[in-house]
Coordinates of C-alpha atoms and ligand atoms in Angstrom, one line a residue:
X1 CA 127.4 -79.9 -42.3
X2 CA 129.7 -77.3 -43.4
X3 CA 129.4 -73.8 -41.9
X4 CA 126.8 -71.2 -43.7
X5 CA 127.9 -69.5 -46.4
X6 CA 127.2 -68.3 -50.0
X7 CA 127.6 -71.5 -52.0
X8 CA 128.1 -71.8 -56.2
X9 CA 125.3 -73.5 -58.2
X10 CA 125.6 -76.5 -60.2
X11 CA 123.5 -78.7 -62.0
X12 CA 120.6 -80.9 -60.6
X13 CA 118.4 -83.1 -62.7
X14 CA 118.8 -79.9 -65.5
X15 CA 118.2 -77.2 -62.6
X16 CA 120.8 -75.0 -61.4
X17 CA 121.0 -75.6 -57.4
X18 CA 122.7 -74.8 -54.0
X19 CA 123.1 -77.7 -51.9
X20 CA 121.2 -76.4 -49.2
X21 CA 118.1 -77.3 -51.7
X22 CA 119.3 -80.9 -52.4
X23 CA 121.6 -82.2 -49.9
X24 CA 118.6 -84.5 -48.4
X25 CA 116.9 -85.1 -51.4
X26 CA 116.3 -88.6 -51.0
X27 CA 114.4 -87.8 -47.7
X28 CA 112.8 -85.0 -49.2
X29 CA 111.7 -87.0 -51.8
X30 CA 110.0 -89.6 -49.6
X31 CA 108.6 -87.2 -47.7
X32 CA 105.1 -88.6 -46.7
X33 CA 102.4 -86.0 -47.7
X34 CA 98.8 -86.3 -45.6
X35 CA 95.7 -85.8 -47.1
X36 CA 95.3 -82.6 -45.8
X37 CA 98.5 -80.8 -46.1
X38 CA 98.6 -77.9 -48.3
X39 CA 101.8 -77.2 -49.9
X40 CA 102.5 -73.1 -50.6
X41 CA 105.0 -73.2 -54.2
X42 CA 106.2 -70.5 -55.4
X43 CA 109.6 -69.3 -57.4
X44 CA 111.4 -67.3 -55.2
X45 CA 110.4 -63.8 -54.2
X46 CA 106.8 -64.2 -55.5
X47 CA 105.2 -63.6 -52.1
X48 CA 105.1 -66.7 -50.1
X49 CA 105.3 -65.4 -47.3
X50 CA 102.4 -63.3 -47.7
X51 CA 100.3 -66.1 -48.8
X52 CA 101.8 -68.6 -46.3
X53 CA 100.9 -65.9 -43.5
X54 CA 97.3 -65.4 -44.8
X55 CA 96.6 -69.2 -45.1
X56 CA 98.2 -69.5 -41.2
X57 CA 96.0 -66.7 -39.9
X58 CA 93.0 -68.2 -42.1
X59 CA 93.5 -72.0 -40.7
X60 CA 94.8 -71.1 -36.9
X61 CA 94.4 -67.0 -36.3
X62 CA 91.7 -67.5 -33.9
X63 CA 92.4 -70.9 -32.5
X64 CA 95.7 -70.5 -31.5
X65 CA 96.1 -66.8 -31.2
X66 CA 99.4 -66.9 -29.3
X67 CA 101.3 -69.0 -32.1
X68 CA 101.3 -65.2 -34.4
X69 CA 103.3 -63.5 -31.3
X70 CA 105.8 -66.2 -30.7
X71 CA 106.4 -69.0 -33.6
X72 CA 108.0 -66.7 -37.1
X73 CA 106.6 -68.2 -39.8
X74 CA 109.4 -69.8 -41.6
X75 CA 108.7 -72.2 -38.4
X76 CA 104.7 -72.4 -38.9
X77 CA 105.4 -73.1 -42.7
X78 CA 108.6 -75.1 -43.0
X79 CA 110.5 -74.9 -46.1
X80 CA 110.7 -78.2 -47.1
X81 CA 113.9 -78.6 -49.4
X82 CA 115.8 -76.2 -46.9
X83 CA 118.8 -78.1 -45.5
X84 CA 120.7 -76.1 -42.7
X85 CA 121.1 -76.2 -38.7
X86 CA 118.6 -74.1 -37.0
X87 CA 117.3 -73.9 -33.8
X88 CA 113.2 -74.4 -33.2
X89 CA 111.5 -72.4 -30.3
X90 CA 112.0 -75.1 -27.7
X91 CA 115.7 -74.2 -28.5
X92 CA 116.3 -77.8 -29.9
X93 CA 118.3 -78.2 -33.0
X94 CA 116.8 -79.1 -36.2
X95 CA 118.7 -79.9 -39.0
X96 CA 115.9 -79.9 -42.4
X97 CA 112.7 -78.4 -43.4
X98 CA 111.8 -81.8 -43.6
X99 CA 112.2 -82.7 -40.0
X100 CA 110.1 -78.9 -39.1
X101 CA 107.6 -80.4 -41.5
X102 CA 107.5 -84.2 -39.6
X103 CA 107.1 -82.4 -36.3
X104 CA 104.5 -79.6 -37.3
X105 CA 101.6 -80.4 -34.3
X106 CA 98.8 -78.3 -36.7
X107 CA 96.2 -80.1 -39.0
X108 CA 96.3 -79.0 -41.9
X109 CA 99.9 -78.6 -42.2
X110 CA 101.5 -75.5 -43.8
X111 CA 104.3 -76.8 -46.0
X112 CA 106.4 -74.2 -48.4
X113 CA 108.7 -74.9 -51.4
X114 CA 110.6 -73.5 -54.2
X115 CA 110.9 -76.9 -56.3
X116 CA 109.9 -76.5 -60.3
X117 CA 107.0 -79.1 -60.5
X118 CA 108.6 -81.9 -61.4
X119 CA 110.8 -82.1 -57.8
X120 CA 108.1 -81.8 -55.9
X121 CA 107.7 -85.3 -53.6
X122 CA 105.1 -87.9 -55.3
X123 CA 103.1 -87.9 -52.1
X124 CA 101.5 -84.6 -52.6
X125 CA 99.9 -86.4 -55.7
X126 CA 99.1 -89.2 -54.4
X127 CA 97.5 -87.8 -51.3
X128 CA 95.7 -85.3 -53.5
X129 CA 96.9 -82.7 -51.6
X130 CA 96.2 -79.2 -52.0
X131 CA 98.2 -77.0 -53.5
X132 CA 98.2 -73.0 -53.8
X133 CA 100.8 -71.7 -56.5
X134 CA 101.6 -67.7 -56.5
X135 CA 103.5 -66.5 -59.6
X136 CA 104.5 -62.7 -59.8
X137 CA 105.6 -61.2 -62.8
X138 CA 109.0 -62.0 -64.0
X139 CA 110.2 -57.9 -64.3
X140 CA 109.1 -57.8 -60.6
X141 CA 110.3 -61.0 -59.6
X142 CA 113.8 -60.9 -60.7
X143 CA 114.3 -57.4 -58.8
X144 CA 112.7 -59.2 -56.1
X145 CA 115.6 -61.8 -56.2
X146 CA 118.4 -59.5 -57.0
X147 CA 117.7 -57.6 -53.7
X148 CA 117.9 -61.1 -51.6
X149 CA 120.7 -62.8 -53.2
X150 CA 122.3 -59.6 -51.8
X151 CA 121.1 -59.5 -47.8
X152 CA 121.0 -63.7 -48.0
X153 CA 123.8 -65.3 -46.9
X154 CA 123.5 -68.4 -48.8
X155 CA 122.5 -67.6 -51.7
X156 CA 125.5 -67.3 -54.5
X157 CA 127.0 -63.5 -54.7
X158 CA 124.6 -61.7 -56.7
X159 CA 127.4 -59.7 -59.0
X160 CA 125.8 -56.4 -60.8
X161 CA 122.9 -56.1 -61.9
X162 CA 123.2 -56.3 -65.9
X163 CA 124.8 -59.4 -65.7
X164 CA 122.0 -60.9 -62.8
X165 CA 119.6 -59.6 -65.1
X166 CA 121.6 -61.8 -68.3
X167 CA 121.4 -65.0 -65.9
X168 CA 118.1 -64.8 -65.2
X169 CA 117.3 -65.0 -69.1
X170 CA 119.7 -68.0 -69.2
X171 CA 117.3 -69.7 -66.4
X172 CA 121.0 -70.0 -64.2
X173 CA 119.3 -69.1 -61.0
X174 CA 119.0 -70.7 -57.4
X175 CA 115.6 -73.0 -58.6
X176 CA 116.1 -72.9 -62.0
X177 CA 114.2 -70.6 -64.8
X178 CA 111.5 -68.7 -63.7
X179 CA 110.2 -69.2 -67.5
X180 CA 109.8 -73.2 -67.0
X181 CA 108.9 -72.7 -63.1
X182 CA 106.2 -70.9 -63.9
X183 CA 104.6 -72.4 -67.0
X184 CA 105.2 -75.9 -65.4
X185 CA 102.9 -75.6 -62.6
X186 CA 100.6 -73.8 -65.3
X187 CA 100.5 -77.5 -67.1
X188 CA 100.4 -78.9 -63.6
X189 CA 97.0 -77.5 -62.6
X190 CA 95.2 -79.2 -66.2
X191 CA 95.6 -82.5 -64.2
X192 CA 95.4 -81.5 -60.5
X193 CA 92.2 -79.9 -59.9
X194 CA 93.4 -79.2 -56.0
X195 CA 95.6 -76.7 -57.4
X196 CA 95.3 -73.1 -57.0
X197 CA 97.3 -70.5 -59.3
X198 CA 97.5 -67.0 -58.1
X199 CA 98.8 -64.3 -59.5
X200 CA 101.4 -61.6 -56.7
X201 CA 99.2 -58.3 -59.1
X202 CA 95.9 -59.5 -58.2
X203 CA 97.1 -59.8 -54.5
X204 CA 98.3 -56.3 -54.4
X205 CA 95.3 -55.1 -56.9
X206 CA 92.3 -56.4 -54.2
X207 CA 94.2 -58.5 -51.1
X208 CA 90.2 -59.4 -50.1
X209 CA 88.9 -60.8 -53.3
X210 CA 92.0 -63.2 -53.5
X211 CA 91.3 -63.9 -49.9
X212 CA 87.9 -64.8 -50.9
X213 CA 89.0 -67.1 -53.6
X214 CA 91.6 -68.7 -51.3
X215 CA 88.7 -69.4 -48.8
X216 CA 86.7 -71.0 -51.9
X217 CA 89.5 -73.3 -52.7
X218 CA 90.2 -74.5 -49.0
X219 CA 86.7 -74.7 -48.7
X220 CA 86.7 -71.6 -45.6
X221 CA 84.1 -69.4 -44.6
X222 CA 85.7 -66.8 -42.0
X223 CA 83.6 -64.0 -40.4
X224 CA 83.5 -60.6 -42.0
X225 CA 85.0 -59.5 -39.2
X226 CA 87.7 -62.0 -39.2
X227 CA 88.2 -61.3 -42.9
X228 CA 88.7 -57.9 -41.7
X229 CA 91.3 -58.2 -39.4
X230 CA 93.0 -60.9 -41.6
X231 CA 93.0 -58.1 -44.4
X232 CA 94.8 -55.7 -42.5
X233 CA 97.3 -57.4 -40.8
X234 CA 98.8 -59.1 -44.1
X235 CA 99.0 -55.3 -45.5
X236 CA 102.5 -55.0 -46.4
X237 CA 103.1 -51.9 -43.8
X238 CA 101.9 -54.3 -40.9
X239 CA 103.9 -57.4 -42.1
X240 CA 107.0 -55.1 -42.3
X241 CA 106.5 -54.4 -38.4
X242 CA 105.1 -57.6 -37.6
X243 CA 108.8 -59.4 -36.2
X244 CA 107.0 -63.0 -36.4
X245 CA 107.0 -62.3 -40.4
X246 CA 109.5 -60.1 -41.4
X247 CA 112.5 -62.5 -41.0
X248 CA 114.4 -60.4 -38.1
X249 CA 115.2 -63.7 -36.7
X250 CA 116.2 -65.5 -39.7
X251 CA 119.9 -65.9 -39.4
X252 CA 121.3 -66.1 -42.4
X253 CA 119.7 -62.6 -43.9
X254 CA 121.2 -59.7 -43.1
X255 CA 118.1 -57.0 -43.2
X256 CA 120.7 -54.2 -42.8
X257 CA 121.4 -55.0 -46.4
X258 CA 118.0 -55.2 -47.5
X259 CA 114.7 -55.2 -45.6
X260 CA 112.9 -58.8 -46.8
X261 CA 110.0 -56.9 -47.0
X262 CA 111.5 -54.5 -49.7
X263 CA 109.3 -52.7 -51.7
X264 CA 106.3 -54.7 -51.5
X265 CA 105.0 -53.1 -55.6
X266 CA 103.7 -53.7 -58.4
X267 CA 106.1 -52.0 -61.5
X268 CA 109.3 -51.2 -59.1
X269 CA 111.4 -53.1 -62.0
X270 CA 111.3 -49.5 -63.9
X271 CA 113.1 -48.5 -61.0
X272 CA 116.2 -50.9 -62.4
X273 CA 115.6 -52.0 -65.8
X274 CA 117.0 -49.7 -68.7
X275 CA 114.6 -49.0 -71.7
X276 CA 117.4 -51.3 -73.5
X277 CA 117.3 -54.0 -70.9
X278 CA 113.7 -53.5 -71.1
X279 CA 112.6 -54.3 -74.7
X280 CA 115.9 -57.1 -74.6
X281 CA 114.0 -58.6 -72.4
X282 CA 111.1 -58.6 -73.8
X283 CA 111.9 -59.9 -77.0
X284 CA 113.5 -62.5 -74.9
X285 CA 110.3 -63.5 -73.0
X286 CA 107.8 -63.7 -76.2
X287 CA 110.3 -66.5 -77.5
X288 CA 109.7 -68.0 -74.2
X289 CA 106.3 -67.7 -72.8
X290 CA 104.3 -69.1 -76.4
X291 CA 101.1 -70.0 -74.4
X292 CA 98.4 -67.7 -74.6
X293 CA 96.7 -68.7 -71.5
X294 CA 99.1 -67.9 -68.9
X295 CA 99.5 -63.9 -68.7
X296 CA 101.7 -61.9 -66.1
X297 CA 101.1 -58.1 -65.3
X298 CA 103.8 -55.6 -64.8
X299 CA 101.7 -52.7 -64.0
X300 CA 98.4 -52.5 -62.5
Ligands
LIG1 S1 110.9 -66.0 -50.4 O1 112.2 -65.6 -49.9 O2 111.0 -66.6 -51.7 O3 110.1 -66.7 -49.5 O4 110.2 -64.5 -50.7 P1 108.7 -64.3 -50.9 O5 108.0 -64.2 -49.6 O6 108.2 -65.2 -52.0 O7 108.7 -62.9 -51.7 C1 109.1 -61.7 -51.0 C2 108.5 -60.5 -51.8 O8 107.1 -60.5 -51.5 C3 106.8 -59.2 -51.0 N1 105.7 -59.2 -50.0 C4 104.6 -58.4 -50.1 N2 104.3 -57.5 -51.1 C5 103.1 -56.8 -50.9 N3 102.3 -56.9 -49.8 C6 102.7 -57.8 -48.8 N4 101.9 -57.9 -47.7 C7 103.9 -58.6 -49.0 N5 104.5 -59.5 -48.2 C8 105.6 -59.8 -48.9 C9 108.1 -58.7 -50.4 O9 108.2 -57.4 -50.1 C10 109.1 -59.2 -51.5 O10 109.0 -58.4 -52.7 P2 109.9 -57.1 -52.9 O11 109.5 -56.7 -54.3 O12 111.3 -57.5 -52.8 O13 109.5 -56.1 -51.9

């Protein structure tokens, strides 16, 4: 394995990639779902880890309380496509998300990725796994991803913003276009009914009424008070302090650049979009997003 650095795309299977997404794709893609698992996708920067902490503090926060002060999450919710040398908290060396996710002791297990649909391995269907999808809008969520292509040391060198902002519309982004991302786990949930689709606005909108839909869908009934305490400790203030999520310990982001809990809002793309980039890309995404049934908020 070559040292950590910020590597160029290319193509895979029509979807620009870094190899640190697809250098063990064959084990990746015989990667053997269980029934239980539930698999966290998301495009990039649409808050999974807000989702992935709420599901771990859901599933284990009262069983195994002292897993929140000492395991970060990126190690509770293995990232399955990621392929890099890291060190787990028994200080032994693991190589791929896949190996974190083959040695995970919880049931269910928490399993994260960035694939588009169609990458994801066939076990999850097979096992009817569950599934719970967050999209965020795409103004928000290319800011988002502008910001950590900066402080993330593998991801290819960001360049300025007008021209991130031109290859975002072209879909040449770490995980492919957000535009087909997006709409094809949309088309995904007509045929897997153990799929949830959330939305990053409604999160921020009312955090407790997406909680309670969550706990629908896994089929959870946690305590008012637990609910509580869940509720407030996956506000983003408290995630920022909280070291187990925030990503002080990953290694390869540098949080001096950027905080990974940035902004953590709703509408902060009229912080960097120009009224021109604005309506360009606008114009751009009616073209693109033709069905009616799937509708993103960039204000609330
Ligand atoms: S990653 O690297 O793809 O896993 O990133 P991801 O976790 O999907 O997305 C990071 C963005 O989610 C925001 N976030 C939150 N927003 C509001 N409330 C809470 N609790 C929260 N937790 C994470 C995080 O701040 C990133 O968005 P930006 O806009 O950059 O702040």
């Amino acid at each position: 394995m070559d040292s950590l650095s910020r590597r160029e795309m290319f193509d895979f299977h029509g979807i620009s990639m870094i190899h640190y997404f697809t250098d063990n794709w064959e084990n990746i893609q015989n990667f053997q779902a269980r029934p239980d698992d539930i698999l966290i996708a998301t495009y990039p920067k649409a808050g999974t880890t807000w989702v992935s902490y709420i599901l771990d503090l859901l599933h284990f926060g009262q069983t195994s309380p002292e897993r929140q002060t000492s395991i970060p999450i990126y190690q509770r919710v293995p990232f399955l496509e990621l392929t890099i040398p890291f060190l787990d908290s028994g200080g032994q060396t693991l190589h791929i998300g896949v190996d974190l996710a083959n040695n995970l002791p919880t049931s269910p297990r928490l399993i994260k990725t960035h694939y588009p649909v169609q990458f994801v391995p066939k076990s999850f269907w097979e096992q009817n796994c569950r599934i719970v999808y967050v999209a965020r809008n795409a103004k928000d969520n290319v800011v988002s991803y502008f910001h950590f292509d900066h402080m993330n040391m593998l991801e290819p060198d960001p360049g300025d913003w007008s021209s991130y902002l031109h290859r975002f519309k072209e879909g040449k982004m770490v995980f492919g276009p957000w535009y087909d991302h997006v709409n094809g786990w949309w088309k995904k949930k007509q045929t897997h009914s153990n799929l949830h689709y959330m939305f990053y606005e409604d999160m921020v909108e009312d955090t407790g009424r997406e909680i309670d839909k969550l706990c629908r869908f896994l089929g959870l009934s946690p305590s008012a008070e637990e609910k509580k305490q869940i509720i407030g400790g996956v506000q983003f203030d408290n995630m920022r302090k909280n070291d187990m999520v925030n990503h002080s310990t990953a290694p390869v982001m540098d949080l001096k650049i950027c905080p990974f809990l940035r902004k953590g809002k709703v509408g902060d793309w009229k912080n960097h979009f120009t009224v021109a980039q604005s309506e360009e890309f606008d114009e751009d995404y009616k073209k693109k997003m033709k069905d009616p049934t799937l509708q993103f908020r960039t204000e609330i």
